[in-house]
PDB file of C-alpha atoms and ligand atoms in Angstrom:
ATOM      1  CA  UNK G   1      18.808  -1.367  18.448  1.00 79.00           C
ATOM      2  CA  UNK G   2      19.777   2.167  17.487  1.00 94.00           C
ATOM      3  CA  UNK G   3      17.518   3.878  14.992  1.00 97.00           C
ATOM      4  CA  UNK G   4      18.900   3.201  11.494  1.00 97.00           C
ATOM      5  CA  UNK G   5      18.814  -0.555  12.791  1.00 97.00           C
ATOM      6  CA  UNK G   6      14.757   0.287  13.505  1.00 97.00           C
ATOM      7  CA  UNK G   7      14.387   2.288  10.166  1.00 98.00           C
ATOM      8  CA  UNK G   8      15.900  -0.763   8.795  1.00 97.00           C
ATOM      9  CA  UNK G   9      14.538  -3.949  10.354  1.00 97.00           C
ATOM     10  CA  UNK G  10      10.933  -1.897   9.406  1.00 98.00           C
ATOM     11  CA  UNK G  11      11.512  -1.914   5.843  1.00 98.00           C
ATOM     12  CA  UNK G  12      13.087  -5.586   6.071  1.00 97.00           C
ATOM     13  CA  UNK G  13       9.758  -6.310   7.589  1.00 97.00           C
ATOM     14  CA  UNK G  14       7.467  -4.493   4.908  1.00 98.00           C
ATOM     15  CA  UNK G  15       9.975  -6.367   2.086  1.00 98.00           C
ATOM     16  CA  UNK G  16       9.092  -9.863   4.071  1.00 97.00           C
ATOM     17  CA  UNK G  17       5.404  -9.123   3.734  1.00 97.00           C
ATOM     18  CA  UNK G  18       5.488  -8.352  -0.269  1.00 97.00           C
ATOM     19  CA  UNK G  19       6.299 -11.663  -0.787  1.00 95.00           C
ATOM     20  CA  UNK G  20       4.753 -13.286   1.962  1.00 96.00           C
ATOM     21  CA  UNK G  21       0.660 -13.745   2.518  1.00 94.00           C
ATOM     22  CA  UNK G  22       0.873 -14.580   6.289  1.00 95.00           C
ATOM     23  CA  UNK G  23       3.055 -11.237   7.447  1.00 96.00           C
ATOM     24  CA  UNK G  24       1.079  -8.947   9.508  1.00 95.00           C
ATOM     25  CA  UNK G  25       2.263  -6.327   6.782  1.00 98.00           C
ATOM     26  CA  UNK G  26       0.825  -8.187   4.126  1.00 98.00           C
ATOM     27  CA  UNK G  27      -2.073  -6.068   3.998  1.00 98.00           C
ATOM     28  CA  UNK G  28      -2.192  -2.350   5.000  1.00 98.00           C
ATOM     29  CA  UNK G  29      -5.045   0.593   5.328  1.00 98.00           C
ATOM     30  CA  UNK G  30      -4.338   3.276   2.156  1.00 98.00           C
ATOM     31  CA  UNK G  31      -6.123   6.123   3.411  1.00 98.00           C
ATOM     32  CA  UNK G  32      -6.584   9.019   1.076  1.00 98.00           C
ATOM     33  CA  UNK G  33      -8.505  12.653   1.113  1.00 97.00           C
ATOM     34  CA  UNK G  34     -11.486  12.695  -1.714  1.00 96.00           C
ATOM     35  CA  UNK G  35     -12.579  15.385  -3.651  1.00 94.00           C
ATOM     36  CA  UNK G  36     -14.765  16.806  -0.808  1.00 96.00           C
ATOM     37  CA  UNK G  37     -11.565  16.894   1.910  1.00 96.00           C
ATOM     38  CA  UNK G  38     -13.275  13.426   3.873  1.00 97.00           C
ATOM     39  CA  UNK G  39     -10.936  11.232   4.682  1.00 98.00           C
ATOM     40  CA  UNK G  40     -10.905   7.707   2.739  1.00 98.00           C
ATOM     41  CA  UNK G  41      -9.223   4.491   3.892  1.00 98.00           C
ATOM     42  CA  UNK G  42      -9.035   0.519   2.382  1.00 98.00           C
ATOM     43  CA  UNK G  43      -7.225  -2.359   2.904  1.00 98.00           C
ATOM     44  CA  UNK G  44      -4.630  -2.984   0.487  1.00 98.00           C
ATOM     45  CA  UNK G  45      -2.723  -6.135  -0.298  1.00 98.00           C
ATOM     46  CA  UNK G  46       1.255  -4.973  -0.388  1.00 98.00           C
ATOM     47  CA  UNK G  47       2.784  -6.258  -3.728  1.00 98.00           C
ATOM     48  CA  UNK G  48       5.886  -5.157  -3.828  1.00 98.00           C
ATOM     49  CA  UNK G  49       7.974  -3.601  -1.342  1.00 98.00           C
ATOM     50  CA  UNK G  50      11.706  -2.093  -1.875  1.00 98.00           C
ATOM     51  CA  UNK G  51      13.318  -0.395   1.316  1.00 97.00           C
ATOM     52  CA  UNK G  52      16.384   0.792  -0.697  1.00 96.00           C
ATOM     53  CA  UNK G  53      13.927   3.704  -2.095  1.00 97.00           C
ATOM     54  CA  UNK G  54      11.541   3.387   0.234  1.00 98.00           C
ATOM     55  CA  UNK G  55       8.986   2.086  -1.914  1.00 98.00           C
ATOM     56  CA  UNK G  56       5.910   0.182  -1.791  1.00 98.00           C
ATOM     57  CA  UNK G  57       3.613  -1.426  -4.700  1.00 98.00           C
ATOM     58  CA  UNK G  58      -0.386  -1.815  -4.750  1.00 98.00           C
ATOM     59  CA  UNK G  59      -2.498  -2.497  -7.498  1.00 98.00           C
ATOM     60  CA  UNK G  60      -5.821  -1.505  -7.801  1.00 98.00           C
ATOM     61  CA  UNK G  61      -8.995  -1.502 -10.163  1.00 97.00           C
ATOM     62  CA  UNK G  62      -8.894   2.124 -12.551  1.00 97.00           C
ATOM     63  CA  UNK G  63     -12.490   2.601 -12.170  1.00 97.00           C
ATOM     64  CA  UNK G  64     -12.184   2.251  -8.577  1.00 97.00           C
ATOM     65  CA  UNK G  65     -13.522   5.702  -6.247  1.00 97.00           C
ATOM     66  CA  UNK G  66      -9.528   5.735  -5.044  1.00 98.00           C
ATOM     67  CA  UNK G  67      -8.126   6.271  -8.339  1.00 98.00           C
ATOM     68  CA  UNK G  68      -9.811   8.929  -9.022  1.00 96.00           C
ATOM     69  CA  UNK G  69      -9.380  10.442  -5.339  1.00 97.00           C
ATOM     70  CA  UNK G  70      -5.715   9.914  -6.016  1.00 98.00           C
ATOM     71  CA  UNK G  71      -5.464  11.134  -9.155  1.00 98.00           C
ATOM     72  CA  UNK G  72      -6.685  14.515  -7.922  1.00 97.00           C
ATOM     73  CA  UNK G  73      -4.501  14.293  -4.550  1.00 98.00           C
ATOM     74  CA  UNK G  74      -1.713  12.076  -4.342  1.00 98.00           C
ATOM     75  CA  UNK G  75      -1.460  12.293  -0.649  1.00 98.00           C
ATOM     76  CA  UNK G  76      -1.608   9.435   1.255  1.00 98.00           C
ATOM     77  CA  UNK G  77      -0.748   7.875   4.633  1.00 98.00           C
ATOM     78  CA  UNK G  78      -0.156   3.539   4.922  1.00 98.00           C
ATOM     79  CA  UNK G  79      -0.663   2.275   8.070  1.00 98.00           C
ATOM     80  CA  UNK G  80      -0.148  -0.824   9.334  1.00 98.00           C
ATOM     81  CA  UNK G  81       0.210  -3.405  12.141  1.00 98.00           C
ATOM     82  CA  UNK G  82       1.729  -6.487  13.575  1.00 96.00           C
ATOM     83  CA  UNK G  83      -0.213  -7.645  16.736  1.00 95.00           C
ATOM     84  CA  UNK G  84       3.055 -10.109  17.210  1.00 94.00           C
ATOM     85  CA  UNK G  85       5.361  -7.629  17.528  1.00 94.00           C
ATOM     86  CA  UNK G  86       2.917  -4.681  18.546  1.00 96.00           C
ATOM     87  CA  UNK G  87       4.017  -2.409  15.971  1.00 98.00           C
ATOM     88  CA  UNK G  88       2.401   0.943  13.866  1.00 98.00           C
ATOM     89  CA  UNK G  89       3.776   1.667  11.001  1.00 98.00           C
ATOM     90  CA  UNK G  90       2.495   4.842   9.852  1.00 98.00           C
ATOM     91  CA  UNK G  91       3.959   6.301   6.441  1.00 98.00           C
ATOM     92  CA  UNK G  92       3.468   9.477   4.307  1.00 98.00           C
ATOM     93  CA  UNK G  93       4.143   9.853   1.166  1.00 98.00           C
ATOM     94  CA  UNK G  94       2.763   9.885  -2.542  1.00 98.00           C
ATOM     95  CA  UNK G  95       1.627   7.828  -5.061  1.00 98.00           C
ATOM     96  CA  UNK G  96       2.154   7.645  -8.856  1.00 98.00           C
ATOM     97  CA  UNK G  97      -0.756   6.270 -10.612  1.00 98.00           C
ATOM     98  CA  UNK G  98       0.603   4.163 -13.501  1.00 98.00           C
ATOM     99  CA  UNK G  99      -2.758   3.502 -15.665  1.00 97.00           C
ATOM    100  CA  UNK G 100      -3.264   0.620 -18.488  1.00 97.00           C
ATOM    101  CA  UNK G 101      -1.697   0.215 -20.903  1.00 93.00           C
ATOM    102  CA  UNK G 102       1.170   1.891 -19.459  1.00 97.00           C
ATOM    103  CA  UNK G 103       5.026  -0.358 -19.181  1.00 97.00           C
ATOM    104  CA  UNK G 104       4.994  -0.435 -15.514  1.00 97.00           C
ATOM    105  CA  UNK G 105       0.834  -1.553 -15.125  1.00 97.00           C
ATOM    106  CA  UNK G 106       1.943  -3.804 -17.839  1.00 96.00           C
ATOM    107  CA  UNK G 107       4.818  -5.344 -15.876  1.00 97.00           C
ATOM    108  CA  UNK G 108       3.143  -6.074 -12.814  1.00 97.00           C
ATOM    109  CA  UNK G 109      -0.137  -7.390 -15.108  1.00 96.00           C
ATOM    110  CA  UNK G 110       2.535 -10.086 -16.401  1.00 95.00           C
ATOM    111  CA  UNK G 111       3.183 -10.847 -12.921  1.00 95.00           C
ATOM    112  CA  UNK G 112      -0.060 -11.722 -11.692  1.00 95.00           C
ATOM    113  CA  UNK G 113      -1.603 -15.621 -11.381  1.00 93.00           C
ATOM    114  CA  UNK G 114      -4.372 -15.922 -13.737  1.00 90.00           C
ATOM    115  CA  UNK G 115      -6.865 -15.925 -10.998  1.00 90.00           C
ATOM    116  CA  UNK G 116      -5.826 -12.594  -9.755  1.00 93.00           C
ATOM    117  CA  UNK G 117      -5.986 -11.010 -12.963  1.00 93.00           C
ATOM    118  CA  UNK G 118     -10.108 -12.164 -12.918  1.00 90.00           C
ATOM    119  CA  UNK G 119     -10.485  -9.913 -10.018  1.00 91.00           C
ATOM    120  CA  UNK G 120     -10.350  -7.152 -12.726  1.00 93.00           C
ATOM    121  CA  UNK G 121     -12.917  -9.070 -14.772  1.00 89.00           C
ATOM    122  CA  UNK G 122     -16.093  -7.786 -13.333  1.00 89.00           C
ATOM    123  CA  UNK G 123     -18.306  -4.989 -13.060  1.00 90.00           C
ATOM    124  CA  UNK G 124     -17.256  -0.906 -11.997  1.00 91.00           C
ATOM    125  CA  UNK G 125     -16.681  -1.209  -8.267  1.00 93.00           C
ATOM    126  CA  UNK G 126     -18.723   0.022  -6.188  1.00 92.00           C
ATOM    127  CA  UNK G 127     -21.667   0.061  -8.742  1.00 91.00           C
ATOM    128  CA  UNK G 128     -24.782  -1.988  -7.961  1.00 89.00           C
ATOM    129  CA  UNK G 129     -24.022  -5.452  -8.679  1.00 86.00           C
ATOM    130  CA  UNK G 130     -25.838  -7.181 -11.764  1.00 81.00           C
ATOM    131  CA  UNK G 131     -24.751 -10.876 -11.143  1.00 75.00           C
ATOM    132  CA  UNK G 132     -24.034 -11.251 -15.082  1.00 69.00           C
ATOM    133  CA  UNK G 133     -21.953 -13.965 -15.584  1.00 68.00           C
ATOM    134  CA  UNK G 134     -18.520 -13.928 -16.619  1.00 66.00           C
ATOM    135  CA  UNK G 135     -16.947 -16.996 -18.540  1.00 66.00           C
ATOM    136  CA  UNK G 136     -13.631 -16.538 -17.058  1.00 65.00           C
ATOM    137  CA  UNK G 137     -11.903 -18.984 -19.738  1.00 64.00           C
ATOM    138  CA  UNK G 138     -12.808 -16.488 -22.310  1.00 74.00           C
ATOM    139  CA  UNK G 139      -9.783 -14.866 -23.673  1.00 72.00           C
ATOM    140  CA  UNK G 140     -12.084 -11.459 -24.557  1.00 80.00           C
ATOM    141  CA  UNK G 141     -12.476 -11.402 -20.064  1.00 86.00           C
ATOM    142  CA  UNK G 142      -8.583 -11.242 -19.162  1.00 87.00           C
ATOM    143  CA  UNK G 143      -8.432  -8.452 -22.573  1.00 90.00           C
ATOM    144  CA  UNK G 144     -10.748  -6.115 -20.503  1.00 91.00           C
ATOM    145  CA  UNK G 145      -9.643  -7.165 -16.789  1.00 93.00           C
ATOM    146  CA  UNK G 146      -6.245  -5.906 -18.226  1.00 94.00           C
ATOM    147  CA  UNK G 147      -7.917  -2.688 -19.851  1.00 95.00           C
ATOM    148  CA  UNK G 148      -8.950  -1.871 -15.956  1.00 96.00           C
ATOM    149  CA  UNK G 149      -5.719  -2.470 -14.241  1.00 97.00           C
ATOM    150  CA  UNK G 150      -3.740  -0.028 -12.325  1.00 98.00           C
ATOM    151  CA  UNK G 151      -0.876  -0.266 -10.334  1.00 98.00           C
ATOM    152  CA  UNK G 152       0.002   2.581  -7.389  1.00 98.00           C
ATOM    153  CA  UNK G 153       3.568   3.509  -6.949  1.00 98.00           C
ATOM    154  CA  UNK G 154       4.079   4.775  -3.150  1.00 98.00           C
ATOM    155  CA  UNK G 155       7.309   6.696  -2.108  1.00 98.00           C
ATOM    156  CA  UNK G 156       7.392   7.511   1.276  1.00 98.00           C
ATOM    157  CA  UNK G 157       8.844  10.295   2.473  1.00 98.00           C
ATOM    158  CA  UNK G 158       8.306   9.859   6.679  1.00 98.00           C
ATOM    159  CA  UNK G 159       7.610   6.998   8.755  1.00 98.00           C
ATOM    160  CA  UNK G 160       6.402   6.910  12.270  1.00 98.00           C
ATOM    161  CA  UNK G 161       7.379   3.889  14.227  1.00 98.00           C
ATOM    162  CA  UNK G 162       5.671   2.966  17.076  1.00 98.00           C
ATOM    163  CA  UNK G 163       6.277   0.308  19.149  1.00 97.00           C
ATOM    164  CA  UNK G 164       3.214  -0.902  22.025  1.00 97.00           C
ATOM    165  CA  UNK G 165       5.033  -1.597  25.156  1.00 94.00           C
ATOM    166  CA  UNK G 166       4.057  -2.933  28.902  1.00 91.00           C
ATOM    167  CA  UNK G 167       5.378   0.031  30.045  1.00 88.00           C
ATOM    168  CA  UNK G 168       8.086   1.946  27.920  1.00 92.00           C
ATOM    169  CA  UNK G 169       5.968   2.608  24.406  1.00 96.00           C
ATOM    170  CA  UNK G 170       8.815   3.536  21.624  1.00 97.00           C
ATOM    171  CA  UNK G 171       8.305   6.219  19.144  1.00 98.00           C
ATOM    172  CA  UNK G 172      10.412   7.007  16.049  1.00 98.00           C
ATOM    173  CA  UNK G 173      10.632   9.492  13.355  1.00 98.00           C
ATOM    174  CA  UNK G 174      12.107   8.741   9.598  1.00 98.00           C
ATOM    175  CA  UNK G 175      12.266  11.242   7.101  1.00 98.00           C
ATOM    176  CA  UNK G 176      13.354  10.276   3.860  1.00 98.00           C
ATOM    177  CA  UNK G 177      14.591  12.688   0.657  1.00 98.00           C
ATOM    178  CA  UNK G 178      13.244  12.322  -3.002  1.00 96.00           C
ATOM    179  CA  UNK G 179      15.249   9.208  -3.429  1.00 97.00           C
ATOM    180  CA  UNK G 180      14.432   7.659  -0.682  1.00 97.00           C
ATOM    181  CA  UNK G 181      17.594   8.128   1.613  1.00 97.00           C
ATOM    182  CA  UNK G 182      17.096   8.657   4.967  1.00 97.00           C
ATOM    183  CA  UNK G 183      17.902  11.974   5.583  1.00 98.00           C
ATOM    184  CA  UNK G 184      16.880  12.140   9.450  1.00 97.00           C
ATOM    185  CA  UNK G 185      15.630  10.070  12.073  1.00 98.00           C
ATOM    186  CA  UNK G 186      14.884  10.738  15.809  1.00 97.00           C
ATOM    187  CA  UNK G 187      13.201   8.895  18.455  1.00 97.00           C
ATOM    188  CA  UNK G 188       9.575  10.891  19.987  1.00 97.00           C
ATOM    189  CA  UNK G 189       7.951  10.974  22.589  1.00 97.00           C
ATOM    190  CA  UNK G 190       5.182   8.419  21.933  1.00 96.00           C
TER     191      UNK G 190
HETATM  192  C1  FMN A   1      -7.847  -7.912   3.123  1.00 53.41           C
HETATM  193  C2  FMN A   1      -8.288  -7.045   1.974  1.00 53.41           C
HETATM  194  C3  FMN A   1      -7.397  -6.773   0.951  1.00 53.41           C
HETATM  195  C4  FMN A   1      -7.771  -5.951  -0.121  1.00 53.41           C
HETATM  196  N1  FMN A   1      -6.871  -5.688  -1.106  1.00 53.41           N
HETATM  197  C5  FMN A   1      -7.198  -4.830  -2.105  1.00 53.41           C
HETATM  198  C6  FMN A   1      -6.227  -4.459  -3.090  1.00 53.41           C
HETATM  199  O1  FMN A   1      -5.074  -4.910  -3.085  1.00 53.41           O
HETATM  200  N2  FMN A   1      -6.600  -3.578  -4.038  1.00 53.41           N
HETATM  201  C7  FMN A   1      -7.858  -3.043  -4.069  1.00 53.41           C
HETATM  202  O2  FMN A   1      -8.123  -2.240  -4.968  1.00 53.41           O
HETATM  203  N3  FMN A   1      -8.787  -3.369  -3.165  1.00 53.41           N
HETATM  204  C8  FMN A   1      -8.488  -4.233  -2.169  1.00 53.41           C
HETATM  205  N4  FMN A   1      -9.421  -4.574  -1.210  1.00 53.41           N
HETATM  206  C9  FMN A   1     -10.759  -3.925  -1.275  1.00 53.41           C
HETATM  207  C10 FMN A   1     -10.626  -2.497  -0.724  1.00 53.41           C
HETATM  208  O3  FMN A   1     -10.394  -2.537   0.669  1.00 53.41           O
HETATM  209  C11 FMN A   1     -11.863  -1.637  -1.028  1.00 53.41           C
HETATM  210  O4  FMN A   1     -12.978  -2.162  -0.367  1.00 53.41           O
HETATM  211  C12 FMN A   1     -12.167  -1.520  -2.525  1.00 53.41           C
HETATM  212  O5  FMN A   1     -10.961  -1.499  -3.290  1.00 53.41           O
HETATM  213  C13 FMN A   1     -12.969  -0.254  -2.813  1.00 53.41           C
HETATM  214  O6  FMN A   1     -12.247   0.861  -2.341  1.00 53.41           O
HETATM  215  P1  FMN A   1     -12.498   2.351  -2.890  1.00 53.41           P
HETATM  216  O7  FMN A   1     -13.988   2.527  -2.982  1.00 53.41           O
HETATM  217  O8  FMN A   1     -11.855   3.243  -1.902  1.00 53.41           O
HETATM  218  O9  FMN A   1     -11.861   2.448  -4.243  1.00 53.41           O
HETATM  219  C14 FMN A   1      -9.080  -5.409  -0.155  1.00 53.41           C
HETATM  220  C15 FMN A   1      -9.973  -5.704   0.863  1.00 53.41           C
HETATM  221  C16 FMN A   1      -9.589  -6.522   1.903  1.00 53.41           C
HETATM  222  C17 FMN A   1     -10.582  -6.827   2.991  1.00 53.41           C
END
Protein backbone atom coordinates (compact mmCIF):
# COMPACT_ATOMS: atom_id res chain seq x y z
CA UNK A 1 0.00 0.00 0.00
CA UNK A 2 1.57 3.37 -0.75
CA UNK A 3 0.59 6.19 1.55
CA UNK A 4 -2.44 7.96 0.03
CA UNK A 5 -3.83 4.24 -0.10
CA UNK A 6 -3.01 4.28 4.02
CA UNK A 7 -4.33 7.94 4.44
CA UNK A 8 -7.23 6.53 2.68
CA UNK A 9 -8.14 3.03 3.86
CA UNK A 10 -7.80 5.09 7.57
CA UNK A 11 -10.51 7.37 6.90
CA UNK A 12 -12.57 4.46 5.08
CA UNK A 13 -12.08 2.81 8.39
CA UNK A 14 -13.14 5.84 10.73
CA UNK A 15 -16.34 6.29 8.02
CA UNK A 16 -17.09 2.30 8.71
CA UNK A 17 -17.12 2.96 12.43
CA UNK A 18 -19.70 6.11 12.29
CA UNK A 19 -22.15 3.92 11.24
CA UNK A 20 -21.17 0.86 12.75
CA UNK A 21 -21.30 0.01 16.81
CA UNK A 22 -18.92 -3.03 16.64
CA UNK A 23 -15.76 -1.12 14.73
CA UNK A 24 -12.85 -0.75 16.92
CA UNK A 25 -13.20 3.05 15.84
CA UNK A 26 -16.52 3.26 17.07
CA UNK A 27 -15.46 4.87 20.11
CA UNK A 28 -12.33 7.08 20.51
CA UNK A 29 -10.39 9.03 23.57
CA UNK A 30 -11.08 13.15 22.96
CA UNK A 31 -8.42 14.47 24.97
CA UNK A 32 -8.40 18.17 25.57
CA UNK A 33 -6.19 20.87 27.73
CA UNK A 34 -8.53 22.60 30.63
CA UNK A 35 -8.38 25.87 31.85
CA UNK A 36 -5.43 25.07 34.21
CA UNK A 37 -3.08 23.51 31.10
CA UNK A 38 -3.89 19.53 32.62
CA UNK A 39 -4.51 17.41 30.16
CA UNK A 40 -8.24 15.95 29.83
CA UNK A 41 -9.29 12.80 27.96
CA UNK A 42 -12.96 10.72 27.46
CA UNK A 43 -14.28 8.24 25.47
CA UNK A 44 -16.36 9.39 22.77
CA UNK A 45 -18.85 7.54 20.63
CA UNK A 46 -17.92 8.63 16.74
CA UNK A 47 -21.20 9.83 15.04
CA UNK A 48 -20.38 10.85 12.02
CA UNK A 49 -17.34 10.53 10.11
CA UNK A 50 -16.55 12.17 6.48
CA UNK A 51 -12.91 11.49 5.08
CA UNK A 52 -13.51 13.80 2.05
CA UNK A 53 -12.89 16.84 4.66
CA UNK A 54 -11.46 15.03 7.08
CA UNK A 55 -14.10 15.31 9.48
CA UNK A 56 -15.42 13.66 12.42
CA UNK A 57 -18.83 14.20 14.52
CA UNK A 58 -19.37 13.79 18.48
CA UNK A 59 -22.06 14.94 20.46
CA UNK A 60 -21.87 15.78 23.84
CA UNK A 61 -23.89 17.18 26.94
CA UNK A 62 -23.42 21.49 27.02
CA UNK A 63 -23.06 21.49 30.65
CA UNK A 64 -20.49 18.93 30.42
CA UNK A 65 -16.60 20.05 32.06
CA UNK A 66 -15.39 19.45 28.11
CA UNK A 67 -17.49 22.02 26.66
CA UNK A 68 -16.44 24.44 28.50
CA UNK A 69 -12.61 23.26 28.28
CA UNK A 70 -13.23 23.42 24.57
CA UNK A 71 -14.85 26.37 24.32
CA UNK A 72 -11.84 28.14 25.80
CA UNK A 73 -9.24 25.89 23.70
CA UNK A 74 -10.31 24.16 20.77
CA UNK A 75 -7.32 21.97 20.63
CA UNK A 76 -7.68 18.55 20.64
CA UNK A 77 -6.02 15.23 19.76
CA UNK A 78 -8.51 11.73 18.88
CA UNK A 79 -6.93 8.73 19.39
CA UNK A 80 -7.89 5.56 18.69
CA UNK A 81 -7.35 1.80 18.24
CA UNK A 82 -8.11 -1.43 16.55
CA UNK A 83 -6.54 -4.41 18.49
CA UNK A 84 -7.53 -6.49 15.07
CA UNK A 85 -5.56 -4.71 12.95
CA UNK A 86 -3.06 -3.18 15.62
CA UNK A 87 -3.53 0.25 14.61
CA UNK A 88 -3.12 4.12 16.40
CA UNK A 89 -4.77 6.55 15.00
CA UNK A 90 -3.72 9.68 16.46
CA UNK A 91 -5.32 13.03 15.01
CA UNK A 92 -4.98 16.82 15.66
CA UNK A 93 -7.11 19.14 14.93
CA UNK A 94 -10.03 21.48 16.21
CA UNK A 95 -13.35 21.47 17.13
CA UNK A 96 -16.35 23.77 16.49
CA UNK A 97 -18.76 23.73 19.25
CA UNK A 98 -22.24 24.00 17.67
CA UNK A 99 -24.54 24.76 20.91
CA UNK A 100 -28.57 24.33 21.14
CA UNK A 101 -30.59 25.62 19.49
CA UNK A 102 -28.23 26.08 16.78
CA UNK A 103 -29.19 24.31 12.79
CA UNK A 104 -26.42 21.91 12.92
CA UNK A 105 -27.10 20.66 17.00
CA UNK A 106 -30.55 20.70 15.66
CA UNK A 107 -29.83 18.36 12.74
CA UNK A 108 -28.05 15.79 14.45
CA UNK A 109 -30.87 16.12 17.56
CA UNK A 110 -33.40 14.97 14.68
CA UNK A 111 -31.17 12.19 14.08
CA UNK A 112 -30.99 10.61 17.28
CA UNK A 113 -33.33 7.36 18.56
CA UNK A 114 -35.51 8.54 21.24
CA UNK A 115 -33.57 6.70 23.80
CA UNK A 116 -30.43 8.50 23.03
CA UNK A 117 -31.90 11.76 23.21
CA UNK A 118 -32.87 10.70 27.24
CA UNK A 119 -29.23 10.56 27.85
CA UNK A 120 -29.55 14.42 27.83
CA UNK A 121 -32.51 14.16 30.20
CA UNK A 122 -30.79 14.12 33.50
CA UNK A 123 -28.94 16.01 35.91
CA UNK A 124 -25.46 18.51 35.17
CA UNK A 125 -22.75 15.92 34.68
CA UNK A 126 -20.50 15.46 36.85
CA UNK A 127 -22.63 17.02 39.72
CA UNK A 128 -23.53 14.83 42.71
CA UNK A 129 -26.24 12.66 41.69
CA UNK A 130 -29.83 13.23 43.30
CA UNK A 131 -31.63 10.03 41.98
CA UNK A 132 -34.85 12.29 41.13
CA UNK A 133 -36.83 10.60 38.85
CA UNK A 134 -37.38 11.41 35.41
CA UNK A 135 -40.71 10.33 33.57
CA UNK A 136 -39.06 9.86 30.34
CA UNK A 137 -42.56 9.75 28.37
CA UNK A 138 -43.01 13.28 29.38
CA UNK A 139 -42.83 15.50 26.44
CA UNK A 140 -41.50 18.60 28.94
CA UNK A 141 -38.03 15.76 29.46
CA UNK A 142 -36.98 15.45 25.61
CA UNK A 143 -37.82 19.78 25.56
CA UNK A 144 -34.89 20.17 28.09
CA UNK A 145 -32.63 17.03 27.01
CA UNK A 146 -32.72 19.04 23.67
CA UNK A 147 -32.03 22.49 25.52
CA UNK A 148 -28.58 20.59 26.71
CA UNK A 149 -27.43 19.15 23.49
CA UNK A 150 -24.28 19.88 21.74
CA UNK A 151 -22.71 18.52 18.92
CA UNK A 152 -18.58 18.86 18.32
CA UNK A 153 -17.42 19.42 14.84
CA UNK A 154 -13.66 17.99 14.52
CA UNK A 155 -11.43 18.92 11.46
CA UNK A 156 -8.30 17.38 11.53
CA UNK A 157 -5.52 18.81 10.31
CA UNK A 158 -2.59 15.77 10.93
CA UNK A 159 -2.86 12.22 11.48
CA UNK A 160 -0.29 9.86 12.77
CA UNK A 161 -0.65 6.33 11.65
CA UNK A 162 0.85 3.74 13.36
CA UNK A 163 0.79 0.39 12.63
CA UNK A 164 2.03 -2.48 15.68
CA UNK A 165 4.12 -4.95 13.90
CA UNK A 166 6.09 -8.41 14.89
CA UNK A 167 8.94 -6.81 13.81
CA UNK A 168 8.69 -3.89 11.18
CA UNK A 169 6.28 -1.21 13.24
CA UNK A 170 4.91 1.38 10.39
CA UNK A 171 4.68 5.01 11.02
CA UNK A 172 2.93 7.67 8.89
CA UNK A 173 2.46 11.31 8.76
CA UNK A 174 -0.81 13.18 7.14
CA UNK A 175 -1.13 16.70 7.08
CA UNK A 176 -4.17 18.07 5.84
CA UNK A 177 -5.02 22.02 4.69
CA UNK A 178 -8.15 24.02 5.91
CA UNK A 179 -10.33 21.97 3.68
CA UNK A 180 -9.26 19.00 4.47
CA UNK A 181 -6.99 18.01 1.41
CA UNK A 182 -4.10 16.25 2.03
CA UNK A 183 -1.47 18.44 1.47
CA UNK A 184 1.54 16.06 2.61
CA UNK A 185 2.16 12.75 3.78
CA UNK A 186 5.41 10.85 4.68
CA UNK A 187 6.17 7.68 6.30
CA UNK A 188 8.38 8.11 10.09
CA UNK A 189 10.33 6.45 11.79
CA UNK A 190 8.02 4.81 14.36
C1 LIG B 1 -17.68 3.80 25.71
C2 LIG B 1 -18.04 5.19 26.18
C3 LIG B 1 -18.60 6.08 25.28
C4 LIG B 1 -18.92 7.39 25.68
N1 LIG B 1 -19.45 8.25 24.78
C5 LIG B 1 -19.70 9.54 25.14
C6 LIG B 1 -20.16 10.48 24.17
O1 LIG B 1 -20.36 10.18 22.99
N2 LIG B 1 -20.35 11.75 24.57
C7 LIG B 1 -20.11 12.14 25.86
O2 LIG B 1 -20.31 13.32 26.16
N3 LIG B 1 -19.69 11.28 26.79
C8 LIG B 1 -19.45 9.99 26.46
N4 LIG B 1 -18.99 9.08 27.40
C9 LIG B 1 -18.71 9.57 28.77
C10 LIG B 1 -17.37 10.32 28.75
O3 LIG B 1 -16.31 9.41 28.56
C11 LIG B 1 -17.14 11.14 30.04
O4 LIG B 1 -17.04 10.27 31.13
C12 LIG B 1 -18.24 12.17 30.31
O5 LIG B 1 -18.73 12.72 29.09
C13 LIG B 1 -17.71 13.30 31.19
O6 LIG B 1 -16.59 13.88 30.56
P1 LIG B 1 -16.08 15.37 30.90
O7 LIG B 1 -16.13 15.51 32.39
O8 LIG B 1 -14.71 15.44 30.34
O9 LIG B 1 -17.02 16.33 30.23
C14 LIG B 1 -18.69 7.78 27.03
C15 LIG B 1 -18.15 6.87 27.92
C16 LIG B 1 -17.85 5.59 27.51
C17 LIG B 1 -17.27 4.63 28.51
Amino acid sequence: MDLTDIDASAWAELETAAANPQSAFRYLNLCSVDTEMRPQARMVVLRGADRSVRRLEFHTDSRSSKWLELSANPHVTVLGFSAESRLQLRLQGKVELHGPGSGGADAAWNRLAAQTRMTYAGGPPGQERAFETIDMAEPAAEVEAKARFGLLIFRARTLDWFQLRQQDNRRALFCYDEAGALSSCRWLNP
